[in-house]
mmCIF file of C-alpha atoms in Angstrom:
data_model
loop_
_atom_site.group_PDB
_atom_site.id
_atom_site.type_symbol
_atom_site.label_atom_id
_atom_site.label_comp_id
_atom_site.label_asym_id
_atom_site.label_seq_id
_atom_site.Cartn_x
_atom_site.Cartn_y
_atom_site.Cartn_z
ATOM 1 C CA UNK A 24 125.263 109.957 -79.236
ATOM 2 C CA UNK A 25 122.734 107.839 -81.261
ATOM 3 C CA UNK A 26 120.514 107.185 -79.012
ATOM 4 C CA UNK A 27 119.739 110.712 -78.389
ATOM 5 C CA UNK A 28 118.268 110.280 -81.994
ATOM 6 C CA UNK A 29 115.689 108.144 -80.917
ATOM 7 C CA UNK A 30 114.926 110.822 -78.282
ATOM 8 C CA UNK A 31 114.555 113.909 -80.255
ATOM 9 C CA UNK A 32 112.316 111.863 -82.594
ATOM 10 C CA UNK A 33 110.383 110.886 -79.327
ATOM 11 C CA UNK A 34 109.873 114.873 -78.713
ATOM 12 C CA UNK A 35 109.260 116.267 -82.205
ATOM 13 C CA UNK A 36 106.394 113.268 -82.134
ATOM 14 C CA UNK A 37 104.877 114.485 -78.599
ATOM 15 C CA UNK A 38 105.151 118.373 -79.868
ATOM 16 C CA UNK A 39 103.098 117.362 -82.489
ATOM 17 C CA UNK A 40 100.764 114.824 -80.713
ATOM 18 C CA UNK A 41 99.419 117.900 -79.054
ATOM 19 C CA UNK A 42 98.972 120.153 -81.855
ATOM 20 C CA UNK A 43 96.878 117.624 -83.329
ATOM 21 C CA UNK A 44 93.452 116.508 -82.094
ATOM 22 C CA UNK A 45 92.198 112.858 -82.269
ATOM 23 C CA UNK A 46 93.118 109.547 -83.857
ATOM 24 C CA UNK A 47 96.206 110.954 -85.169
ATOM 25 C CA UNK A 48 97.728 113.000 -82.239
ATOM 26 C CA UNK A 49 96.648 109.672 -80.155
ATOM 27 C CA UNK A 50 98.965 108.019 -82.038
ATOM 28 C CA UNK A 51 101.552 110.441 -82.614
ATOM 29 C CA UNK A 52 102.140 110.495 -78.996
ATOM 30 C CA UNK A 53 101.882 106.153 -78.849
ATOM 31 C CA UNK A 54 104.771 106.575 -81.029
ATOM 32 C CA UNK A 55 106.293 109.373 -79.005
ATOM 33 C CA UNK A 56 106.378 106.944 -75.870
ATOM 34 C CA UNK A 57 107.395 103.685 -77.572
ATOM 35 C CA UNK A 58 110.932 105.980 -79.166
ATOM 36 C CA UNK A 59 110.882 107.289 -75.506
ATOM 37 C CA UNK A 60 111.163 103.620 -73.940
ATOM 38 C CA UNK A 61 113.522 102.376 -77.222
ATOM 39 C CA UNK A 62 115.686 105.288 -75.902
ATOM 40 C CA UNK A 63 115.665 104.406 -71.913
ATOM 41 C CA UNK A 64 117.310 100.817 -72.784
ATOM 42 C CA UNK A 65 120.647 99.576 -72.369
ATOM 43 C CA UNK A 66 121.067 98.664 -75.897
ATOM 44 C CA UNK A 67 118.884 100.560 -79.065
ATOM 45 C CA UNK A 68 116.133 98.891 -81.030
ATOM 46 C CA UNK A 69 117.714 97.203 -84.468
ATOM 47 C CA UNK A 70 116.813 97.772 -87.918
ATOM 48 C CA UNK A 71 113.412 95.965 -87.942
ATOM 49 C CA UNK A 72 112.095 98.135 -84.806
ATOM 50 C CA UNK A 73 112.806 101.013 -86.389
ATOM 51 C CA UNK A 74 111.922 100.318 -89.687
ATOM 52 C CA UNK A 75 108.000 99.222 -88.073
ATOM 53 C CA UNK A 76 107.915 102.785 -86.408
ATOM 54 C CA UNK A 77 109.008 104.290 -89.734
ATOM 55 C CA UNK A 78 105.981 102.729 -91.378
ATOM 56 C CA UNK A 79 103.515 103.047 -88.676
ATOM 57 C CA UNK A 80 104.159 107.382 -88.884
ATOM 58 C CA UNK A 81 103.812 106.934 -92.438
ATOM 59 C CA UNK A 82 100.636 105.383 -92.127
ATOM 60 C CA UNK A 83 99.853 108.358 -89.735
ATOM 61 C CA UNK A 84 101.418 111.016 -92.372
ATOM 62 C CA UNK A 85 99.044 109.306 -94.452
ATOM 63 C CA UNK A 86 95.787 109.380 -92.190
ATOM 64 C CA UNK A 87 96.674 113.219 -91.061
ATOM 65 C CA UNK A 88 98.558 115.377 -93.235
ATOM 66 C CA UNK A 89 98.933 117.718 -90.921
ATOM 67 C CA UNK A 90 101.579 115.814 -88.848
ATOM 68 C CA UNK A 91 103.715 115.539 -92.350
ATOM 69 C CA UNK A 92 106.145 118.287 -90.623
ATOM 70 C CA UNK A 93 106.610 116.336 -87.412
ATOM 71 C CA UNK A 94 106.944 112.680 -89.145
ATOM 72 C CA UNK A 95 108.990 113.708 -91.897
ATOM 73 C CA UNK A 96 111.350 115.226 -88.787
ATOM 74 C CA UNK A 97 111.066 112.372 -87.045
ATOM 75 C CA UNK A 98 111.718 109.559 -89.883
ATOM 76 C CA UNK A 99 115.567 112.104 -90.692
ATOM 77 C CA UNK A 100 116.338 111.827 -87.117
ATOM 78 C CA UNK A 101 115.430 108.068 -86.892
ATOM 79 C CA UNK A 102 117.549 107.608 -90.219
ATOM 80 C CA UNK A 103 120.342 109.192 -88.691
ATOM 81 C CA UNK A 104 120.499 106.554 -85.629
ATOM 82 C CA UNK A 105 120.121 103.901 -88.156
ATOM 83 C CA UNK A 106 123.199 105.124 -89.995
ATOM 84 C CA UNK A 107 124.783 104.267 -86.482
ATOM 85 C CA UNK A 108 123.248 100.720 -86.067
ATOM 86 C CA UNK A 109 125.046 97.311 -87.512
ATOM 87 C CA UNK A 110 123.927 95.414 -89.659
ATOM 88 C CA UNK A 111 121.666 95.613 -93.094
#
């Protein structure tokens, strides 16, 4: 199922959020929650919401290259749910 996509991303994030101290693990787990809720809904999140949580861990990748692992993780298993969604 798709959505379970959105999940695994949601628990590779929160793995990492608490190998990581700070800022970054902060938002790692922000992120964690937000794919978390996305996944809970009747419907998934479209291109556009997905896309903005792509950027936001790279801008976390960036900030903390110790989460590279766990984004770069995340962002295949979000790009694999977006193979599933309609659209662009």
């Amino acid at each position: 199922m798709s959505i379970q996509k959105l999940r695994d991303a949601s628990d590779v994030l929160r793995e990492a959020a608490t190998a990581i101290d700070g800022s970054a693990g902060d938002r790692l787990a922000e992120q964690a929650d937000r794919l978390g809720t996305l996944a809970d809904r009747d419907r998934g999140p479209d291109h556009g919401t997905v896309a903005r949580h792509q950027q936001k861990l790279k801008d976390i990748k960036a900030d903390e290259p110790t989460a590279t692992d766990a984004v770069n993780e995340a962002n295949d298993l979000l790009n694999a749910y977006r193979e599933t969604v309609e659209g662009v």
